[in-house]
Amino acid sequence: MICLGNFSAEIEIMKKLLLKKQIDAFRRKVAKTEHPRELVIDLLREIQDRNGWVSDEGVELAAQILGVTPIEVEEVATFYDKIYRQPVGRYPIHICDSICCWSRGGEEIANHLQQQLEIKLGETTTDGLFTLLPTCCLGGCGRAPSMMIGRRFYGNLSLAELDRIIEQLREEAKG
Amino acid sequence: MPTLTIDNRTVTVAEGASVLDAAVELGIVVPHYCYHQALGAVGACRQCAVTILEGSQKGLKMSCLVTAEDGMQVSTCDEESRSFRAQVGEWLMTNHPHDCPVCDEGGECQLQEMTIGSGHGIRRYRGNKRTHTNQDLGPFITQEMNRCIQCYRCVRAYKDYCGGEDFGVMGSRQRVFFGRFKEGPLESDFSGNLIDFCPTGVFTDKTSRFKTRYWDLQQAPSICPHCSLGCATLPGGRYQQLQRVRSGSNRLTNDSFICDRARFGSDWANHPQRPREARIDGEKAEFSVVLSQLEERLQSLVDTYGGETLRLLGSPRASFEANLLLKKLAVRFGAPTPCYDAHPRRAFAARAAGSIPSGQLASLQQLRASDLVLVAGVDPLAEAPVLALALRQVVRAGGRVVVLDPRPVELPCEFEHHSLTQEALLRGLSAPEENELLESLRQQLEAAHHPVLVGGGDLLGGAGLLLLRRFSESCCGDSDCLIFPVLHGPNSYGGGLLEEPGERQRDLLEDLENGKVRALICLEADPAIEHPDPGRMQLALARLDLLAVFDHLPTHSVAAANIFLPTRTLFECGGTYVNNEGRMQAFAPVIEPGIPLEVSGGGGHPLRQFDSGVPGSAPHSAIHLLQQLLKDRQDLFGLRRQIVEEIPCLRDLDRLEAGDSGRRMADCGESLEESRLEIWAQEGELRLLPVMARYGGDQYSRLSQPLASRLQQPCLWIHPLEAAERGFGEGQRVVLRTAVGHFRLSLSCKEKMVRGRVMLPCLPGTPLEVFTPGGLSIPCQLYAEDDNA
């Protein structure tokens, strides 16, 4: 639990993580749900959308709202690699390294991205835009090789296509 | 009862047993990790594969998941299952470090044994191993996650079985991590079971780390002395030092679990201040000299003044055999039958428990299988922690637990708590038909399939236990309602059996104060603080001509003794305890008596100087000392046989072996008539109820260094509304005024406790030791600290 011994400081942290109306909305949902635990992903997603990632305080806040222990939230948060428990870039790129993508040039895609962005897998670019994360399957085997940026899926990738997507995102970030 | 054939050998097993159980029965080793007898099968590790040749499902199967069937044919040594197991062994070992030489588990590691057993020998994997950053889990347990093979036993033991809420499994795939959300001491009172349940060296005992290799360790089956449940333990030590305690296995009592008080609270045996030399009037002397002096003095006292002037006091700490010999000593000197608890109300509670017929008493195993348990006047985590675990198993299996207790009872499971005062509870039990709550509970118990009543001797007293027995008889519907009495010491029940029958509650203090008594012999008892009125008791002890004490703890009575004889601890001699349900259980010596090398050598090299100690001058067991006084030369076995001849209801005593599941004694308890209740109307005033502290409430915990960080700090519990009425708040410093003195304490608000009472967790070894649990509430007054000053 968040325990700073200071109620106003606690509120400040909560406000940073989620808006009061978001927290209230979740509290209402919890009151109506038989197993509040089932809301854990929705809640973590909401925290992540607002903050870019889920900090320890975020896990504690979720536990407090759901009325469970922090470890119970953490067990779910760390199970899924799309919940970020460390800060990531603005565009987290999940590259599939599973067998279908591998057989259709997934390794090449991964290498090309590492060269273009000048980072290794697991790292974030210095401008804070991109984080490269290997993932084991995106469920897009029929459109291999594939990747996911944020919540958007990209399939049938080629190197040229890849460069275009990165360039587009860089432009988007500038604007 | 299916009969099946494994590797051409036939075995008959119980209905519902797995193929793995059947193989174990035959002594065939099928390697396995995730399966544990107490936790059941999950089929996660894939290590226990066998081939089913004949049966409803054929082919390669996980033996822990397949139920044994009649006529089944199983092979464990065919090529398919053998190579499968070797392959699984290789997978499980890909990330495991080759650090066995520096791992504390080495030599007693299930992973070592079963990897060899699986047939895997040489690693082919050349990649990097996954590594983890470990957490600091507090003073008891060291974590080394790199050694983990993801069998999930730890989390199943800690969270599922024991109900711990601060430990879990994080991550997925290779990254699976077992630990806490953030670093910090594990909060469960059963955290130590991680050590026993981890099949490899991820969780090891921090308190005994790197002290002794398994093959150098002296171990013997024993019984835990911390409460009355008699859990099976497996203590180990070396060089006269008791170094660790593991859980033993007894399915009738603790199954495979013990509490942290049992596991980390054995260091008292090594206490530097443990009295180890015999003394006459404060002067050290050889024990044989002291013993003959004692005999002479006793003889001359009895010759001059008569046997009536001698009193003897046994204790719930001493073994049954020693307590029985004390009774013989009383006969020899013509003294009255010894008391077996300095606390008269506790002694009477033990007698009352002993008077319940054996067939009406529940074992912990029966309690775990119950569907409705009514707990009357017990705070399990303080008085009998493993009972709390058993109650959790009731709830896990869909049963219910209802607690009637004034204290803020906590349990590692869901339960109904009705908070009512001790007096209200006793009054209710004396006329349950007039009490709405008890009447409704009676109906529920009657309708239950396996109802059990748990009764606390400390809170209810003997009279209350007798009322509970009557209540249980009124609750018997289709099946009997069994009783599970909770007493306070490991041998309270045994002491109760030896008390003088017929007499009502006896108070040793009254005998001492009326001036007729000139000598007192204490056997591993400390009346100076165990009696409910320690101040008066200490004065009375000081007036005696002769106070002879046999003990192994540095107590007040030892310091005050005219004649002192050191005794061995239960780790250094054999003996028997009788637990709360009348189960006789033997314990065996683990280490030699004597000063631990770590104490005499200061932790460094063994002593280089010669000292004057004579070999053989180490303490003797209380049994041996009493036998010397009685001129009895039998060994323990002969002694037990003689006891059986003299007391027929103990007929199985001579068949006991340390490490077995113990034997229930036959009925030989006296039949006690219900007595008038010792309660009176006490409404409207604030009263103090001394209660048992969870850690530090017994002598043993207080003297055990590893428990230091967990010891209860002095405080006073109060209901928040009661505090608010008086203008007090949480943490407020107050003065508690009672008949035995004034105490400055801070308040701790407990919402779940009863109103109209304040409660004091009793702490021997602190100024609060003048309070002893086991009595009724006493009048008190509360002031803010400033007002009083």
Short mmCIF file of C-alpha atoms in Angstrom, two decimals, chain B residues 332-605:
data_model
loop_
_atom_site.label_atom_id
_atom_site.label_comp_id
_atom_site.label_asym_id
_atom_site.label_seq_id
_atom_site.Cartn_x
_atom_site.Cartn_y
_atom_site.Cartn_z
CA ARG B 332 9.50 -41.81 49.03
CA PHE B 333 9.63 -38.78 51.34
CA GLY B 334 6.00 -39.02 52.39
CA ALA B 335 5.19 -35.67 50.78
CA PRO B 336 1.87 -34.80 49.14
CA THR B 337 1.48 -35.49 45.41
CA PRO B 338 3.36 -32.86 43.40
CA CYS B 339 1.64 -30.00 41.61
CA TYR B 340 2.28 -30.05 37.88
CA ASP B 341 1.75 -26.41 37.09
CA ALA B 342 2.58 -23.49 39.33
CA HIS B 343 -0.50 -21.78 37.90
CA PRO B 344 -3.47 -23.44 39.67
CA ARG B 345 -6.03 -22.53 37.02
CA ARG B 346 -3.81 -23.85 34.23
CA ALA B 347 -3.21 -27.05 36.21
CA PHE B 348 -6.94 -27.53 36.57
CA ALA B 349 -7.47 -26.89 32.85
CA ALA B 350 -4.99 -29.69 32.09
CA ARG B 351 -6.85 -32.03 34.43
CA ALA B 352 -10.14 -31.11 32.78
CA ALA B 353 -8.67 -31.85 29.33
CA GLY B 354 -7.41 -35.19 30.65
CA SER B 355 -10.88 -36.06 31.90
CA ILE B 356 -12.36 -35.92 28.39
CA PRO B 357 -12.65 -39.49 27.09
CA SER B 358 -10.12 -40.29 24.39
CA GLY B 359 -12.85 -41.02 21.85
CA GLN B 360 -14.16 -37.47 22.14
CA LEU B 361 -10.82 -35.81 21.46
CA ALA B 362 -9.90 -34.69 17.95
CA SER B 363 -6.43 -34.89 16.44
CA LEU B 364 -5.18 -32.09 14.20
CA GLN B 365 -5.70 -34.44 11.27
CA GLN B 366 -9.37 -34.84 12.19
CA LEU B 367 -9.63 -31.11 12.70
CA ARG B 368 -8.26 -30.42 9.20
CA ALA B 369 -10.96 -32.70 7.79
CA SER B 370 -13.76 -30.94 9.67
CA ASP B 371 -16.45 -28.89 7.93
CA LEU B 372 -17.36 -26.68 10.89
CA VAL B 373 -15.00 -25.70 13.68
CA LEU B 374 -16.06 -23.61 16.64
CA VAL B 375 -13.07 -22.06 18.36
CA ALA B 376 -13.92 -20.98 21.88
CA GLY B 377 -11.34 -18.95 23.73
CA VAL B 378 -8.22 -19.61 21.67
CA ASP B 379 -5.99 -17.17 19.82
CA PRO B 380 -4.32 -19.79 17.63
CA LEU B 381 -1.40 -17.74 16.31
CA ALA B 382 -0.34 -16.94 19.88
CA GLU B 383 -1.23 -20.13 21.73
CA ALA B 384 -0.89 -22.89 19.12
CA PRO B 385 0.19 -21.54 15.72
CA VAL B 386 -0.11 -24.77 13.76
CA LEU B 387 -3.78 -24.89 14.79
CA ALA B 388 -4.22 -21.74 12.69
CA LEU B 389 -2.83 -23.66 9.70
CA ALA B 390 -5.24 -26.52 10.33
CA LEU B 391 -8.13 -24.05 10.47
CA ARG B 392 -7.02 -22.64 7.13
CA GLN B 393 -7.22 -26.12 5.60
CA VAL B 394 -10.80 -26.38 6.90
CA VAL B 395 -11.70 -23.17 5.08
CA ARG B 396 -9.79 -24.16 1.92
CA ALA B 397 -11.82 -27.33 1.72
CA GLY B 398 -15.06 -25.36 1.93
CA GLY B 399 -15.62 -25.63 5.69
CA ARG B 400 -16.30 -22.82 8.16
CA VAL B 401 -14.50 -21.51 11.20
CA VAL B 402 -16.28 -19.56 13.93
CA VAL B 403 -14.26 -17.94 16.70
CA LEU B 404 -15.65 -16.83 20.06
CA ASP B 405 -12.93 -14.85 21.80
CA PRO B 406 -12.41 -11.46 23.43
CA ARG B 407 -9.02 -11.00 21.76
CA PRO B 408 -8.39 -9.46 18.33
CA VAL B 409 -7.90 -12.91 16.83
CA GLU B 410 -6.20 -13.08 13.44
CA LEU B 411 -6.13 -16.16 11.25
CA PRO B 412 -4.63 -16.86 7.82
CA CYS B 413 -8.11 -17.55 6.46
CA GLU B 414 -11.64 -16.22 6.46
CA PHE B 415 -13.55 -16.79 9.66
CA GLU B 416 -16.44 -15.43 11.71
CA HIS B 417 -15.33 -13.68 14.86
CA HIS B 418 -17.74 -13.04 17.68
CA SER B 419 -16.01 -10.80 20.14
CA LEU B 420 -17.26 -11.34 23.67
CA THR B 421 -15.68 -11.17 27.10
CA GLN B 422 -14.25 -14.18 28.87
CA GLU B 423 -17.03 -13.93 31.46
CA ALA B 424 -19.75 -13.72 28.81
CA LEU B 425 -18.29 -16.74 27.02
CA LEU B 426 -18.19 -18.79 30.23
CA ARG B 427 -21.67 -17.72 31.23
CA GLY B 428 -22.90 -18.60 27.76
CA LEU B 429 -21.35 -22.07 27.94
CA SER B 430 -22.85 -22.66 31.36
CA ALA B 431 -26.35 -22.22 29.91
CA PRO B 432 -26.02 -22.51 26.13
CA GLU B 433 -29.71 -23.08 25.62
CA GLU B 434 -30.42 -19.58 26.92
CA ASN B 435 -27.81 -17.99 24.68
CA GLU B 436 -29.05 -17.12 21.22
CA LEU B 437 -25.62 -17.26 19.57
CA LEU B 438 -24.60 -20.56 21.14
CA GLU B 439 -27.99 -22.10 20.46
CA SER B 440 -27.74 -21.23 16.77
CA LEU B 441 -24.17 -22.53 16.67
CA ARG B 442 -25.30 -25.71 18.40
CA GLN B 443 -27.83 -26.32 15.64
CA GLN B 444 -25.20 -25.72 12.97
CA LEU B 445 -22.76 -28.07 14.69
CA GLU B 446 -25.43 -30.70 14.95
CA ALA B 447 -26.06 -30.47 11.22
CA ALA B 448 -22.36 -30.56 10.30
CA HIS B 449 -20.70 -33.76 9.08
CA HIS B 450 -17.52 -33.54 11.12
CA PRO B 451 -17.94 -30.80 13.72
CA VAL B 452 -15.05 -29.97 16.06
CA LEU B 453 -14.98 -27.72 19.12
CA VAL B 454 -11.67 -26.08 19.98
CA GLY B 455 -11.39 -24.86 23.56
CA GLY B 456 -8.64 -22.80 25.14
CA GLY B 457 -7.54 -23.94 28.59
CA ASP B 458 -6.05 -20.53 29.37
CA LEU B 459 -9.20 -18.55 28.68
CA LEU B 460 -11.88 -21.06 29.65
CA GLY B 461 -10.06 -22.74 32.53
CA GLY B 462 -10.87 -26.26 33.67
CA ALA B 463 -14.44 -25.38 34.52
CA GLY B 464 -14.93 -23.91 31.05
CA LEU B 465 -13.45 -26.98 29.34
CA LEU B 466 -15.89 -29.18 31.28
CA LEU B 467 -18.75 -26.96 30.13
CA LEU B 468 -17.45 -27.20 26.59
CA ARG B 469 -17.50 -30.97 26.85
CA ARG B 470 -21.12 -30.89 27.92
CA PHE B 471 -21.88 -28.49 25.07
CA SER B 472 -20.16 -30.83 22.60
CA GLU B 473 -22.35 -33.70 23.74
CA SER B 474 -25.42 -31.62 23.02
CA CYS B 475 -24.06 -30.90 19.51
CA CYS B 476 -23.73 -34.52 18.42
CA GLY B 477 -26.02 -35.09 15.49
CA ASP B 478 -25.36 -37.88 13.02
CA SER B 479 -21.67 -37.71 13.83
CA ASP B 480 -19.90 -36.97 17.09
CA CYS B 481 -18.76 -33.47 17.85
CA LEU B 482 -15.11 -33.85 18.83
CA ILE B 483 -13.15 -31.59 21.17
CA PHE B 484 -9.70 -30.16 20.61
CA PRO B 485 -8.47 -28.64 23.87
CA VAL B 486 -5.53 -26.24 23.71
CA LEU B 487 -3.28 -26.17 26.77
CA HIS B 488 -0.18 -24.10 27.34
CA GLY B 489 2.86 -26.38 27.62
CA PRO B 490 4.20 -29.37 25.70
CA ASN B 491 3.41 -31.70 28.58
CA SER B 492 0.51 -29.91 30.28
CA TYR B 493 -1.78 -32.83 29.51
CA GLY B 494 0.71 -35.34 30.95
CA GLY B 495 1.07 -33.25 34.10
CA GLY B 496 -2.69 -33.12 34.48
CA LEU B 497 -2.83 -36.92 34.52
CA LEU B 498 -0.38 -37.09 37.39
CA GLU B 499 -2.16 -34.59 39.62
CA GLU B 500 -3.84 -35.82 42.76
CA PRO B 501 -7.30 -37.04 41.80
CA GLY B 502 -10.33 -35.98 43.71
CA GLU B 503 -9.00 -32.70 44.98
CA ARG B 504 -10.26 -29.45 43.52
CA GLN B 505 -7.93 -26.78 42.22
CA ARG B 506 -4.87 -26.67 44.47
CA ASP B 507 -2.79 -23.59 44.99
CA LEU B 508 0.82 -24.19 45.94
CA LEU B 509 1.08 -20.63 47.19
CA GLU B 510 -1.56 -21.16 49.86
CA ASP B 511 0.40 -24.15 51.15
CA LEU B 512 3.61 -22.14 51.20
CA GLU B 513 2.05 -19.15 52.88
CA ASN B 514 0.41 -21.01 55.71
CA GLY B 515 3.92 -21.66 57.02
CA LYS B 516 3.79 -25.40 57.29
CA VAL B 517 5.98 -26.00 54.26
CA ARG B 518 9.73 -25.85 54.76
CA ALA B 519 11.10 -27.19 51.49
CA LEU B 520 10.15 -27.08 47.83
CA ILE B 521 11.59 -29.04 44.92
CA CYS B 522 11.00 -27.51 41.46
CA LEU B 523 11.44 -29.65 38.38
CA GLU B 524 12.06 -27.44 35.34
CA ALA B 525 9.53 -24.99 36.72
CA ASP B 526 9.81 -21.33 37.65
CA PRO B 527 7.01 -20.63 40.14
CA ALA B 528 8.50 -17.18 40.71
CA ILE B 529 6.88 -15.99 37.48
CA GLU B 530 4.58 -18.83 36.44
CA HIS B 531 2.27 -18.33 39.40
CA PRO B 532 -0.47 -15.73 38.76
CA ASP B 533 0.71 -13.73 41.78
CA PRO B 534 4.48 -13.66 41.34
CA GLY B 535 5.12 -11.03 44.02
CA ARG B 536 3.57 -13.10 46.79
CA MET B 537 5.11 -16.26 45.40
CA GLN B 538 8.61 -14.76 45.46
CA LEU B 539 8.18 -13.75 49.11
CA ALA B 540 6.92 -17.21 49.97
CA LEU B 541 9.86 -18.83 48.17
CA ALA B 542 12.30 -16.65 50.08
CA ARG B 543 10.88 -17.88 53.41
CA LEU B 544 11.57 -21.54 52.64
CA ASP B 545 14.31 -23.44 54.46
CA LEU B 546 15.20 -25.25 51.30
CA LEU B 547 14.46 -24.44 47.67
CA ALA B 548 15.85 -27.10 45.34
CA VAL B 549 15.63 -26.46 41.61
CA PHE B 550 16.34 -28.72 38.64
CA ASP B 551 16.42 -26.71 35.43
CA HIS B 552 18.22 -25.74 32.23
CA LEU B 553 16.96 -22.18 31.83
CA PRO B 554 18.30 -19.12 33.65
CA THR B 555 15.15 -18.45 35.68
CA HIS B 556 14.33 -16.50 38.83
CA SER B 557 13.86 -19.70 40.78
CA VAL B 558 17.28 -20.96 39.68
CA ALA B 559 18.83 -17.73 40.98
CA ALA B 560 16.98 -18.05 44.27
CA ALA B 561 17.67 -21.77 44.77
CA ASN B 562 19.60 -23.11 47.78
CA ILE B 563 20.36 -26.22 45.85
CA PHE B 564 20.54 -26.16 42.08
CA LEU B 565 21.05 -29.06 39.73
CA PRO B 566 21.41 -28.39 35.99
CA THR B 567 19.40 -30.62 33.68
CA ARG B 568 19.63 -31.49 30.01
CA THR B 569 17.32 -29.93 27.47
CA LEU B 570 15.00 -32.09 25.39
CA PHE B 571 17.62 -31.93 22.64
CA GLU B 572 20.11 -33.73 24.88
CA CYS B 573 18.09 -36.56 26.37
CA GLY B 574 15.22 -38.86 25.54
CA GLY B 575 11.75 -38.56 26.94
CA THR B 576 8.06 -38.27 26.22
CA TYR B 577 5.57 -35.43 25.99
CA VAL B 578 1.82 -35.87 26.05
CA ASN B 579 0.22 -33.32 23.74
CA ASN B 580 -3.11 -31.54 24.06
CA GLU B 581 -5.13 -34.45 22.68
CA GLY B 582 -3.47 -37.06 24.90
CA ARG B 583 -1.00 -38.28 22.32
CA MET B 584 2.20 -39.64 23.84
CA GLN B 585 5.16 -38.76 21.64
CA ALA B 586 8.78 -39.63 22.26
CA PHE B 587 11.74 -37.41 21.54
CA ALA B 588 15.34 -38.57 21.11
CA PRO B 589 18.63 -36.91 22.04
CA VAL B 590 20.10 -34.84 19.20
CA ILE B 591 23.37 -33.44 20.54
CA GLU B 592 25.65 -34.02 23.51
CA PRO B 593 25.19 -31.80 26.54
CA GLY B 594 28.01 -29.37 27.17
CA ILE B 595 29.02 -25.85 26.33
CA PRO B 596 28.73 -25.28 22.57
CA LEU B 597 32.05 -24.89 20.84
CA GLU B 598 30.86 -21.59 19.48
CA VAL B 599 30.42 -20.29 23.03
CA SER B 600 33.61 -21.77 24.55
CA GLY B 601 35.74 -20.91 21.54
CA GLY B 602 34.14 -17.51 21.07
CA GLY B 603 33.24 -18.43 17.51
CA GLY B 604 36.87 -18.97 16.57
CA HIS B 605 39.30 -21.85 16.96
#
